[in-house]
mmCIF file of C-alpha atoms and ligand atoms in Angstrom:
data_model
loop_
_atom_site.group_PDB
_atom_site.id
_atom_site.type_symbol
_atom_site.label_atom_id
_atom_site.label_comp_id
_atom_site.label_asym_id
_atom_site.label_seq_id
_atom_site.Cartn_x
_atom_site.Cartn_y
_atom_site.Cartn_z
ATOM 1 C CA MET A 146 15.534 -18.781 18.338
ATOM 2 C CA ALA A 147 11.750 -20.610 18.196
ATOM 3 C CA ILE A 148 9.360 -22.311 15.961
ATOM 4 C CA ILE A 149 6.190 -20.229 17.055
ATOM 5 C CA LYS A 150 2.855 -22.206 16.381
ATOM 6 C CA ILE A 151 0.800 -20.599 13.354
ATOM 7 C CA THR A 152 -2.175 -19.254 13.691
ATOM 8 C CA GLU A 153 -5.098 -20.658 11.696
ATOM 9 C CA TYR A 154 -8.178 -19.411 9.867
ATOM 10 C CA PRO A 155 -10.816 -18.814 11.632
ATOM 11 C CA GLU A 156 -9.375 -16.624 13.931
ATOM 12 C CA LYS A 157 -9.915 -12.921 14.575
ATOM 13 C CA VAL A 158 -5.876 -11.792 14.736
ATOM 14 C CA LEU A 159 -6.252 -13.053 10.711
ATOM 15 C CA GLY A 160 -9.097 -10.890 10.037
ATOM 16 C CA GLU A 161 -7.827 -7.481 11.910
ATOM 17 C CA MET A 162 -6.000 -4.093 10.509
ATOM 18 C CA GLY A 163 -2.135 -4.777 11.778
ATOM 19 C CA LYS A 164 -0.547 -2.402 14.249
ATOM 20 C CA PRO A 165 2.545 -0.288 12.953
ATOM 21 C CA VAL A 166 5.571 -1.417 13.916
ATOM 22 C CA THR A 167 7.424 1.244 16.359
ATOM 23 C CA GLU A 168 10.517 -0.178 17.646
ATOM 24 C CA PHE A 169 12.886 -1.201 16.367
ATOM 25 C CA ASP A 170 15.014 -3.036 18.703
ATOM 26 C CA GLU A 171 16.702 -5.747 19.674
ATOM 27 C CA GLU A 172 12.897 -7.460 19.956
ATOM 28 C CA LEU A 173 12.265 -7.079 16.854
ATOM 29 C CA GLU A 174 14.978 -8.525 15.240
ATOM 30 C CA LYS A 175 14.641 -12.494 17.768
ATOM 31 C CA LEU A 176 10.722 -11.796 16.529
ATOM 32 C CA CYS A 177 12.133 -11.707 12.940
ATOM 33 C CA ALA A 178 14.646 -14.669 13.572
ATOM 34 C CA ASP A 179 11.667 -17.064 15.610
ATOM 35 C CA MET A 180 9.580 -15.997 12.266
ATOM 36 C CA TYR A 181 11.726 -16.976 9.511
ATOM 37 C CA GLU A 182 12.569 -20.159 11.287
ATOM 38 C CA THR A 183 8.554 -20.726 11.913
ATOM 39 C CA MET A 184 8.500 -20.217 7.896
ATOM 40 C CA TYR A 185 11.097 -22.363 7.396
ATOM 41 C CA ASP A 186 9.599 -25.324 9.033
ATOM 42 C CA ALA A 187 6.449 -25.217 7.995
ATOM 43 C CA GLU A 188 7.427 -24.659 4.441
ATOM 44 C CA GLY A 189 6.731 -21.695 3.660
ATOM 45 C CA VAL A 190 7.785 -18.733 0.853
ATOM 46 C CA GLY A 191 6.965 -16.164 3.544
ATOM 47 C CA LEU A 192 5.024 -15.104 7.157
ATOM 48 C CA ALA A 193 3.512 -12.039 8.756
ATOM 49 C CA ALA A 194 3.520 -11.447 12.050
ATOM 50 C CA PRO A 195 -1.169 -12.572 12.408
ATOM 51 C CA GLN A 196 -0.267 -15.615 11.396
ATOM 52 C CA ILE A 197 1.669 -15.908 14.620
ATOM 53 C CA GLY A 198 -1.289 -14.235 16.291
ATOM 54 C CA LEU A 199 0.256 -10.801 16.631
ATOM 55 C CA ASN A 200 -1.826 -7.753 15.574
ATOM 56 C CA LEU A 201 1.919 -6.171 14.157
ATOM 57 C CA ARG A 202 1.836 -5.405 10.330
ATOM 58 C CA LEU A 203 5.658 -7.188 9.490
ATOM 59 C CA PHE A 204 6.334 -9.706 7.390
ATOM 60 C CA VAL A 205 9.083 -12.044 6.831
ATOM 61 C CA MET A 206 9.834 -14.003 2.972
ATOM 62 C CA ASP A 207 12.632 -15.687 1.069
ATOM 63 C CA CYS A 208 10.635 -16.130 -1.996
ATOM 64 C CA GLU A 209 12.691 -16.711 -5.684
ATOM 65 C CA GLY A 210 15.496 -15.344 -4.263
ATOM 66 C CA ILE A 211 14.388 -12.461 -2.441
ATOM 67 C CA LYS A 212 14.962 -12.474 1.119
ATOM 68 C CA LEU A 213 13.212 -9.492 3.437
ATOM 69 C CA ILE A 214 11.869 -8.344 6.531
ATOM 70 C CA ALA A 215 9.223 -5.706 5.844
ATOM 71 C CA ALA A 216 7.979 -3.732 8.583
ATOM 72 C CA ASN A 217 4.843 -1.555 8.006
ATOM 73 C CA PRO A 218 4.847 -2.504 4.235
ATOM 74 C CA GLU A 219 2.684 -1.185 1.610
ATOM 75 C CA ILE A 220 2.509 -1.676 -2.689
ATOM 76 C CA ILE A 221 3.386 1.788 -3.825
ATOM 77 C CA HIS A 222 2.792 0.639 -7.544
ATOM 78 C CA THR A 223 1.321 -2.742 -9.433
ATOM 79 C CA GLU A 224 1.810 -3.834 -13.114
ATOM 80 C CA GLY A 225 -0.619 -6.406 -15.164
ATOM 81 C CA GLU A 226 -1.933 -9.302 -14.426
ATOM 82 C CA GLN A 227 -0.610 -13.345 -13.555
ATOM 83 C CA SER A 228 -3.041 -15.906 -12.572
ATOM 84 C CA GLY A 229 -1.296 -18.631 -10.366
ATOM 85 C CA GLN A 230 -1.952 -20.995 -7.888
ATOM 86 C CA GLU A 231 -1.619 -19.293 -3.933
ATOM 87 C CA GLY A 232 -1.739 -20.434 -0.578
ATOM 88 C CA CYS A 233 -0.918 -20.119 2.817
ATOM 89 C CA LEU A 234 0.426 -21.358 6.050
ATOM 90 C CA SER A 235 -2.988 -20.674 7.853
ATOM 91 C CA VAL A 236 -5.483 -22.295 5.420
ATOM 92 C CA GLY A 237 -3.361 -25.170 5.616
ATOM 93 C CA LYS A 238 -1.487 -24.601 2.563
ATOM 94 C CA VAL A 239 -4.809 -25.791 0.581
ATOM 95 C CA PRO A 240 -4.103 -24.351 -2.773
ATOM 96 C CA ALA A 241 -6.523 -22.116 -5.167
ATOM 97 C CA VAL A 242 -6.331 -19.792 -8.216
ATOM 98 C CA VAL A 243 -6.060 -16.343 -7.395
ATOM 99 C CA VAL A 244 -5.548 -13.060 -9.932
ATOM 100 C CA ARG A 245 -2.895 -10.816 -8.503
ATOM 101 C CA ALA A 246 -0.552 -8.259 -10.258
ATOM 102 C CA ALA A 247 2.355 -9.581 -12.445
ATOM 103 C CA LYS A 248 4.972 -7.229 -10.962
ATOM 104 C CA ALA A 249 4.461 -5.422 -7.473
ATOM 105 C CA ARG A 250 6.534 -2.679 -5.627
ATOM 106 C CA LEU A 251 6.976 -3.042 -2.067
ATOM 107 C CA ARG A 252 8.021 -0.309 0.164
ATOM 108 C CA ALA A 253 8.846 -1.200 3.681
ATOM 109 C CA GLN A 254 11.292 -0.767 6.846
ATOM 110 C CA ASP A 255 13.720 -3.183 7.921
ATOM 111 C CA GLU A 256 14.490 -4.584 10.464
ATOM 112 C CA LYS A 257 16.748 -1.724 11.521
ATOM 113 C CA GLY A 258 14.437 1.203 11.151
ATOM 114 C CA GLU A 259 15.380 1.623 7.510
ATOM 115 C CA TRP A 260 12.932 2.572 4.611
ATOM 116 C CA PHE A 261 13.937 0.545 1.256
ATOM 117 C CA GLU A 262 11.694 -0.361 -1.842
ATOM 118 C CA ARG A 263 12.151 -3.701 -3.694
ATOM 119 C CA ASP A 264 10.790 -4.786 -7.126
ATOM 120 C CA ALA A 265 9.325 -8.070 -8.120
ATOM 121 C CA GLU A 266 7.676 -10.355 -10.305
ATOM 122 C CA GLY A 267 6.072 -13.502 -10.705
ATOM 123 C CA TYR A 268 5.881 -15.345 -7.966
ATOM 124 C CA ALA A 269 8.070 -13.274 -5.477
ATOM 125 C CA ALA A 270 5.486 -10.094 -6.649
ATOM 126 C CA ARG A 271 2.494 -13.143 -5.572
ATOM 127 C CA CYS A 272 4.512 -13.467 -1.996
ATOM 128 C CA PHE A 273 4.652 -9.270 -1.344
ATOM 129 C CA LEU A 274 1.672 -8.939 -2.268
ATOM 130 C CA HIS A 275 0.221 -12.100 -0.139
ATOM 131 C CA GLU A 276 1.633 -10.836 2.785
ATOM 132 C CA THR A 277 1.149 -7.113 2.846
ATOM 133 C CA ASP A 278 -2.199 -8.387 2.731
ATOM 134 C CA HIS A 279 -1.662 -10.123 5.637
ATOM 135 C CA CYS A 280 -1.001 -7.153 7.626
ATOM 136 C CA ASP A 281 -4.119 -5.146 6.537
ATOM 137 C CA GLY A 282 -6.026 -8.630 7.990
ATOM 138 C CA LYS A 283 -6.478 -9.785 4.149
ATOM 139 C CA LEU A 284 -6.717 -13.872 3.399
ATOM 140 C CA PHE A 285 -5.763 -14.801 -0.453
ATOM 141 C CA ILE A 286 -9.516 -16.564 0.570
ATOM 142 C CA ASP A 287 -11.261 -13.092 0.580
ATOM 143 C CA TYR A 288 -10.466 -12.493 -3.664
ATOM 144 C CA LEU A 289 -12.168 -16.090 -3.937
ATOM 145 C CA PRO A 290 -15.576 -16.255 -5.404
ATOM 146 C CA LYS A 291 -17.977 -17.549 -2.986
ATOM 147 C CA MET A 292 -18.648 -21.546 -3.685
ATOM 148 C CA ARG A 293 -14.523 -21.686 -4.773
ATOM 149 C CA ARG A 294 -13.718 -20.332 -0.930
ATOM 150 C CA GLU A 295 -16.171 -22.632 0.741
ATOM 151 C CA MET A 296 -14.325 -25.249 -1.157
ATOM 152 C CA VAL A 297 -11.073 -24.758 0.555
ATOM 153 C CA VAL A 298 -12.400 -23.732 3.729
ATOM 154 C CA LYS A 299 -14.283 -26.983 3.258
ATOM 155 C CA SER A 300 -10.764 -29.067 2.456
ATOM 156 C CA PHE A 301 -8.966 -27.225 5.155
ATOM 157 C CA LYS A 302 -11.614 -28.369 8.114
ATOM 158 C CA LYS A 303 -10.981 -31.959 6.820
ATOM 159 C CA ARG A 304 -7.391 -31.736 6.688
ATOM 160 C CA LYS A 305 -7.247 -30.527 9.914
ATOM 161 C CA LYS A 306 -9.930 -33.044 10.777
ATOM 162 C CA TRP A 307 -12.424 -30.627 13.211
HETATM 163 ZN ZN1 ZN B 408 -0.910 -16.360 4.263
#
């Protein structure tokens, strides 16, 4: 297993629509193992392929008891609303309040290619939505009003000392 360098805003791949996962082989299993290791090392609860520079619809997560690999993820149902703090490993974990659905149902394929559905609420639902967004080339800061988005980017740059 290996820890991979995390891609950071504003790298282009983070804004691109991911390509579907088509091969469910040993290489994919190895990639997922590396993504888990990278995520745990960064103390994150989810990590999507674009965050390690790969233009692929794939994420791993381990959040509030929900640990899964999601290839070709889709959110097929949402309910309610929650407002809470969110951050992203690609934006230096600078937190900002984002309104999301309170509950979400994920449909995806596991590392063997088997389709599954999983329901989550609260923080884990937020994770489903955040990681699926990464696969669509979307970042949580895209939901913020312009001024708040600029503030997040500014403090991210400061942390990075660009
Ligand atoms: Zn993220």
